[in-house]
Short mmCIF file of C-alpha atoms in Angstrom, two decimals:
data_model
loop_
_atom_site.label_atom_id
_atom_site.label_comp_id
_atom_site.label_asym_id
_atom_site.label_seq_id
_atom_site.Cartn_x
_atom_site.Cartn_y
_atom_site.Cartn_z
CA MET A 1 103.67 132.86 115.61
CA SER A 2 106.86 130.56 116.02
CA ASP A 3 108.73 129.55 112.91
CA LEU A 4 107.00 126.79 110.84
CA GLU A 5 109.02 123.63 109.86
CA THR A 6 109.31 122.32 106.41
CA ARG A 7 108.06 119.01 107.94
CA GLN A 8 104.73 120.73 108.80
CA LEU A 9 104.51 122.24 105.33
CA LYS A 10 105.06 118.90 103.61
CA TYR A 11 102.46 117.22 105.86
CA PHE A 12 99.87 119.86 104.91
CA VAL A 13 100.67 119.91 101.17
CA ALA A 14 100.23 116.04 101.11
CA VAL A 15 96.83 116.25 102.82
CA ALA A 16 95.83 119.16 100.83
CA GLU A 17 96.60 117.51 97.41
CA GLU A 18 95.23 114.10 98.37
CA LEU A 19 92.27 115.51 100.24
CA HIS A 20 92.35 112.21 102.26
CA PHE A 21 94.31 111.54 105.42
CA GLY A 22 94.79 107.98 104.70
CA ARG A 23 96.38 108.42 101.17
CA ALA A 24 98.40 111.44 102.35
CA ALA A 25 99.84 109.17 105.29
CA GLU A 26 100.65 106.59 102.86
CA ARG A 27 102.28 109.02 100.47
CA LEU A 28 104.47 110.32 103.49
CA SER A 29 105.20 106.73 104.65
CA MET A 30 103.71 107.48 108.10
CA ALA A 31 100.86 106.43 110.24
CA GLN A 32 97.52 108.49 109.97
CA PRO A 33 97.15 109.39 113.66
CA PRO A 34 100.28 111.36 113.98
CA LEU A 35 99.63 113.03 110.57
CA SER A 36 96.07 114.09 111.92
CA ARG A 37 97.74 115.45 114.98
CA ALA A 38 100.39 117.37 113.07
CA ILE A 39 97.75 119.23 111.01
CA ARG A 40 95.79 120.01 114.12
CA ASP A 41 98.92 121.39 115.75
CA LEU A 42 99.44 123.55 112.57
CA GLU A 43 96.11 124.94 112.64
CA ARG A 44 96.45 125.90 116.35
CA ARG A 45 99.67 127.44 115.60
CA LEU A 46 98.25 129.43 112.72
CA ASP A 47 94.99 130.14 114.73
CA VAL A 48 93.07 129.42 111.54
CA ARG A 49 91.22 126.29 110.15
CA LEU A 50 92.75 125.11 107.01
CA LEU A 51 90.70 121.93 106.25
CA GLU A 52 87.08 121.20 106.68
CA ARG A 53 86.62 117.46 107.78
CA THR A 54 83.66 115.19 107.72
CA THR A 55 83.31 111.49 107.86
CA ARG A 56 82.96 111.40 104.01
CA GLN A 57 85.45 113.96 102.83
CA VAL A 58 88.21 116.63 103.45
CA THR A 59 88.13 119.95 101.82
CA LEU A 60 90.20 123.16 101.92
CA THR A 61 88.87 126.19 103.44
CA SER A 62 89.65 129.54 101.74
CA ALA A 63 92.61 130.05 104.21
CA GLY A 64 93.79 126.46 103.28
CA GLU A 65 93.82 127.32 99.55
CA VAL A 66 96.04 130.38 100.23
CA PHE A 67 98.34 128.44 102.63
CA LEU A 68 98.60 125.50 100.10
CA ARG A 69 99.88 128.00 97.42
CA ASP A 70 102.29 129.61 99.69
CA ALA A 71 103.48 126.33 101.26
CA ARG A 72 104.19 124.86 97.87
CA THR A 73 106.28 128.06 97.17
CA ALA A 74 108.17 127.74 100.38
CA LEU A 75 108.96 124.11 99.77
CA GLU A 76 110.18 124.94 96.25
CA ALA A 77 112.29 127.63 97.67
CA VAL A 78 113.92 125.41 100.27
CA ALA A 79 114.57 122.56 97.84
CA ALA A 80 116.10 125.03 95.40
CA ALA A 81 118.40 126.46 98.05
CA GLU A 82 119.69 122.96 98.69
CA ARG A 83 120.10 121.98 95.16
CA ARG A 84 121.70 125.30 94.08
CA ALA A 85 124.24 125.28 96.96
CA ARG A 86 125.16 121.63 96.02
CA GLN A 87 125.48 122.71 92.31
CA ALA A 88 127.56 125.83 93.17
CA GLY A 89 129.89 123.52 95.35
CA ARG A 90 130.50 121.10 92.65
CA PRO A 91 134.19 120.74 91.42
CA ASP A 92 132.89 120.44 87.95
CA PRO A 93 130.09 123.07 87.67
CA ARG A 94 127.52 122.54 84.89
CA LEU A 95 124.75 124.45 83.21
CA ARG A 96 121.60 122.21 83.81
CA LEU A 97 119.32 122.76 80.67
CA ALA A 98 115.85 121.53 81.15
CA LEU A 99 113.56 120.64 78.16
CA LYS A 100 111.11 118.18 76.70
CA ALA A 101 112.83 115.94 74.22
CA ASP A 102 112.33 117.09 70.64
CA HIS A 103 110.42 120.28 71.63
CA ASP A 104 113.24 122.64 70.70
CA ALA A 105 112.07 123.55 67.13
CA GLY A 106 115.22 121.93 65.78
CA LEU A 107 117.20 124.92 67.47
CA LEU A 108 119.13 123.15 70.11
CA PRO A 109 122.32 122.16 68.20
CA LYS A 110 122.73 125.65 66.88
CA ILE A 111 122.08 127.27 70.33
CA ILE A 112 124.48 124.94 72.07
CA GLU A 113 127.15 125.63 69.26
CA ALA A 114 126.45 129.46 69.82
CA TYR A 115 126.66 129.13 73.63
CA GLU A 116 129.89 127.23 73.74
CA ALA A 117 131.44 130.26 72.02
CA GLU A 118 130.22 132.54 74.68
CA GLU A 119 132.45 133.83 77.61
CA GLY A 120 131.40 132.19 80.80
CA ALA A 121 129.97 129.12 79.10
CA LEU A 122 129.88 125.91 81.13
CA PRO A 123 129.52 122.24 80.06
CA ILE A 124 125.72 121.60 79.56
CA GLU A 125 123.75 118.98 81.53
CA LEU A 126 120.52 118.01 79.92
CA VAL A 127 117.43 117.52 82.36
CA LEU A 128 114.79 115.96 80.30
CA GLY A 129 111.17 115.91 81.37
CA GLY A 130 107.64 115.88 80.42
CA ARG A 131 105.35 118.59 79.14
CA GLY A 132 105.03 121.39 81.69
CA GLU A 133 107.71 120.16 83.98
CA GLN A 134 110.44 122.61 83.04
CA PRO A 135 109.05 125.69 85.15
CA SER A 136 109.00 123.42 88.16
CA GLN A 137 112.48 122.16 87.55
CA LEU A 138 113.73 125.86 87.48
CA ARG A 139 111.76 126.85 90.60
CA ASP A 140 112.97 123.99 92.80
CA GLY A 141 116.65 124.12 91.72
CA ARG A 142 116.76 121.00 89.39
CA ALA A 143 117.43 123.14 86.43
CA ASP A 144 119.31 126.51 85.74
CA VAL A 145 117.80 127.46 82.38
CA ALA A 146 115.06 125.84 80.09
CA LEU A 147 113.66 125.71 76.65
CA VAL A 148 109.83 125.78 77.30
CA PRO A 149 106.89 125.59 74.82
CA SER A 150 103.72 127.49 75.74
CA PRO A 151 101.44 127.28 77.52
CA PHE A 152 103.67 127.43 80.72
CA ASP A 153 103.50 128.53 84.25
CA ALA A 154 105.92 131.49 84.51
CA ARG A 155 105.60 132.27 88.32
CA ARG A 156 108.95 133.64 89.71
CA LEU A 157 110.61 133.01 86.38
CA ASP A 158 111.73 135.28 83.51
CA PHE A 159 111.56 134.19 79.93
CA GLU A 160 112.32 135.39 76.47
CA PRO A 161 110.23 134.30 73.53
CA LEU A 162 112.23 132.70 70.84
CA LEU A 163 109.76 131.70 68.01
CA THR A 164 106.14 130.94 67.48
CA GLU A 165 104.84 128.17 65.27
CA PRO A 166 101.36 126.57 64.55
CA ARG A 167 100.35 123.21 66.26
CA LEU A 168 98.70 120.22 64.65
CA VAL A 169 96.62 117.38 66.09
CA ALA A 170 98.05 113.94 65.72
CA LEU A 171 95.29 111.32 65.45
CA ALA A 172 95.16 107.69 64.36
CA ALA A 173 94.95 107.36 60.56
CA ASN A 174 91.80 105.26 60.84
CA ASP A 175 90.15 107.88 62.88
CA PRO A 176 86.95 109.13 61.13
CA LEU A 177 88.27 112.71 61.61
CA ALA A 178 91.41 111.79 59.64
CA ALA A 179 89.44 112.15 56.43
CA ARG A 180 88.77 115.82 57.09
CA SER A 181 91.17 118.60 55.84
CA ARG A 182 91.01 120.65 59.06
CA LEU A 183 89.29 120.53 62.45
CA THR A 184 88.25 122.61 65.35
CA LEU A 185 88.53 121.88 68.96
CA ALA A 186 84.91 121.07 69.28
CA ASP A 187 85.42 118.27 66.89
CA LEU A 188 87.77 116.63 69.24
CA GLU A 189 85.23 116.46 72.04
CA GLY A 190 85.47 113.15 73.90
CA ARG A 191 89.13 112.53 72.89
CA LEU A 192 91.88 112.52 75.45
CA LEU A 193 95.38 114.14 75.47
CA PRO A 194 98.45 112.20 76.78
CA ASP A 195 97.93 113.66 80.26
CA GLY A 196 94.32 112.64 80.39
CA ALA A 197 92.98 116.19 79.82
CA PRO A 198 90.11 116.60 77.39
CA ALA A 199 91.36 117.36 73.96
CA GLY A 200 88.23 119.51 73.18
CA GLN A 201 89.32 122.07 75.70
CA GLY A 202 92.82 122.52 74.27
CA PRO A 203 96.10 122.33 76.01
CA SER A 204 96.57 123.83 79.33
CA ALA A 205 99.55 124.99 81.60
CA GLU A 206 97.88 123.34 84.65
CA PRO A 207 97.90 119.57 85.25
CA PRO A 208 94.62 117.75 84.67
CA THR A 209 92.47 116.99 87.82
CA THR A 210 91.96 113.35 86.80
CA ALA A 211 94.75 110.79 85.92
CA ALA A 212 95.09 109.49 82.23
CA PRO A 213 93.44 106.08 82.05
CA HIS A 214 96.58 104.67 80.37
CA GLY A 215 98.95 105.94 83.07
CA PRO A 216 101.46 108.90 82.83
CA VAL A 217 102.99 109.20 79.29
CA SER A 218 105.66 111.54 78.22
CA ASP A 219 107.95 109.59 75.90
CA LEU A 220 107.07 110.36 72.21
CA THR A 221 107.40 106.73 71.23
CA GLN A 222 104.63 105.75 73.76
CA ILE A 223 102.58 108.74 72.85
CA PHE A 224 102.84 107.88 69.12
CA LYS A 225 101.79 104.13 69.75
CA LEU A 226 98.76 105.39 71.76
CA VAL A 227 97.73 107.70 69.04
CA GLU A 228 98.00 105.04 66.31
CA LEU A 229 95.71 102.70 68.60
CA GLY A 230 93.20 105.57 68.78
CA ALA A 231 93.66 105.78 72.62
CA ILE A 232 94.63 109.52 72.60
CA VAL A 233 95.28 112.50 70.23
CA CYS A 234 98.18 114.80 70.71
CA PHE A 235 98.88 118.39 69.93
CA LEU A 236 102.39 118.94 68.36
CA PRO A 237 104.32 121.84 66.96
CA VAL A 238 104.69 121.75 63.16
CA SER A 239 108.45 121.28 63.55
CA VAL A 240 107.84 118.15 65.64
CA ALA A 241 105.19 116.75 63.25
CA ASP A 242 107.59 117.29 60.32
CA ARG A 243 110.20 115.10 62.02
CA TYR A 244 107.76 112.19 62.87
CA ARG A 245 105.69 111.29 60.03
CA ARG A 246 104.23 107.75 60.58
CA ALA A 247 101.90 105.66 58.34
CA GLY A 248 99.37 105.15 61.35
CA ILE A 249 99.09 108.88 62.09
CA THR A 250 97.48 111.85 60.46
CA TYR A 251 98.29 115.47 61.32
CA LEU A 252 95.62 118.00 60.69
CA PRO A 253 95.43 121.73 61.38
CA VAL A 254 92.89 122.86 64.18
CA ASP A 255 91.47 126.28 63.35
CA ASP A 256 91.12 127.49 66.93
CA LEU A 257 94.14 125.89 68.49
CA GLU A 258 96.47 128.52 69.66
CA PRO A 259 100.19 128.34 68.19
CA THR A 260 102.87 127.53 70.48
CA THR A 261 105.73 129.76 71.42
CA LEU A 262 109.15 128.44 72.41
CA ALA A 263 110.73 130.33 75.03
CA VAL A 264 114.09 130.32 76.90
CA MET A 265 113.30 130.52 80.74
CA TRP A 266 115.24 131.00 83.89
CA PRO A 267 114.77 131.84 87.61
CA GLN A 268 114.10 135.61 88.19
CA ASP A 269 116.80 135.79 90.76
CA SER A 270 119.48 134.09 88.70
CA ARG A 271 122.75 135.75 88.53
CA SER A 272 124.67 133.10 86.71
CA PRO A 273 127.00 134.27 83.76
CA ALA A 274 126.44 130.84 82.30
CA VAL A 275 122.58 131.26 82.23
CA ALA A 276 123.10 134.85 80.67
CA ALA A 277 125.28 133.37 78.08
CA PHE A 278 122.92 130.76 77.18
CA VAL A 279 120.10 133.22 76.80
CA ARG A 280 122.16 135.47 74.57
CA ALA A 281 123.06 132.49 72.47
CA ALA A 282 119.49 131.39 72.21
CA THR A 283 118.23 134.78 71.11
CA THR A 284 121.13 135.39 68.70
CA VAL A 285 120.48 132.04 67.02
CA VAL A 286 116.83 132.86 66.43
CA THR A 287 117.36 136.35 65.30
CA THR A 288 119.94 135.24 62.82
CA ALA A 289 117.69 132.38 61.55
CA TYR A 290 114.82 134.97 60.94
CA ALA A 291 117.12 137.39 59.25
CA LEU A 292 118.16 134.70 56.96
CA GLY A 293 114.66 133.63 56.36
CA HIS A 294 115.29 130.09 57.86
CA ARG A 295 112.13 129.96 59.97
CA SER A 296 111.33 126.62 61.60
#
């Protein structure tokens, strides 16, 4: 088999994710006929059928499912190589730290202070993103290190747990459930999380299969407004709930909701002294805080 091109991988991933040639072509800003030809050429090159096509639908074969997983990995690796090369060639190198705003258990200022005292420390560039985006940012080279709350996808990444804390559900103060003292996940059946996933199933590291009816939301201000309106509920670590008490929102414990663990995470193949310094600083700050009894 001759070498595959990243263009072919991008074409296949688009079709496999959309399961519709027309939508995939629109996503790729190209016409549908050349896309269809490219996928047929790819299948001939691999000598295997990746997609089952009918007049009504497109589905992945078992070989297609395997190829999709590996194609995503390959594209991430290519993107990471490009971004890391550019980063290494910068005249003013930075440590790119990925995190979701406010999901640092209040530790970030102390970690940064400890990190800046480390040998090999570089200026920090924050890479903010939504829930669950940080592992992908590490894998595709957009970030060097991350603070990530569980659950998370740790494929091809190393991580060190920092601390574990309970999660509460945030719901509208006028929600009938707000009168209760505590809940279970089953009580939240029929309610949605900010990403459109069913709240009754708890949070997941995987993205939901259906889009949220209110569109994508990751900003806390927007999330709180939707919670106050009763459009969604949200699971938040205790440290976040304590910082954002609002008259229109009630926070309640959920008996069978897993606690969240905040971890520092980095690519498995990282050899960066700055990354190592940040990991040391993060673990030292938490160890010291626990020793002093200042748990978040």
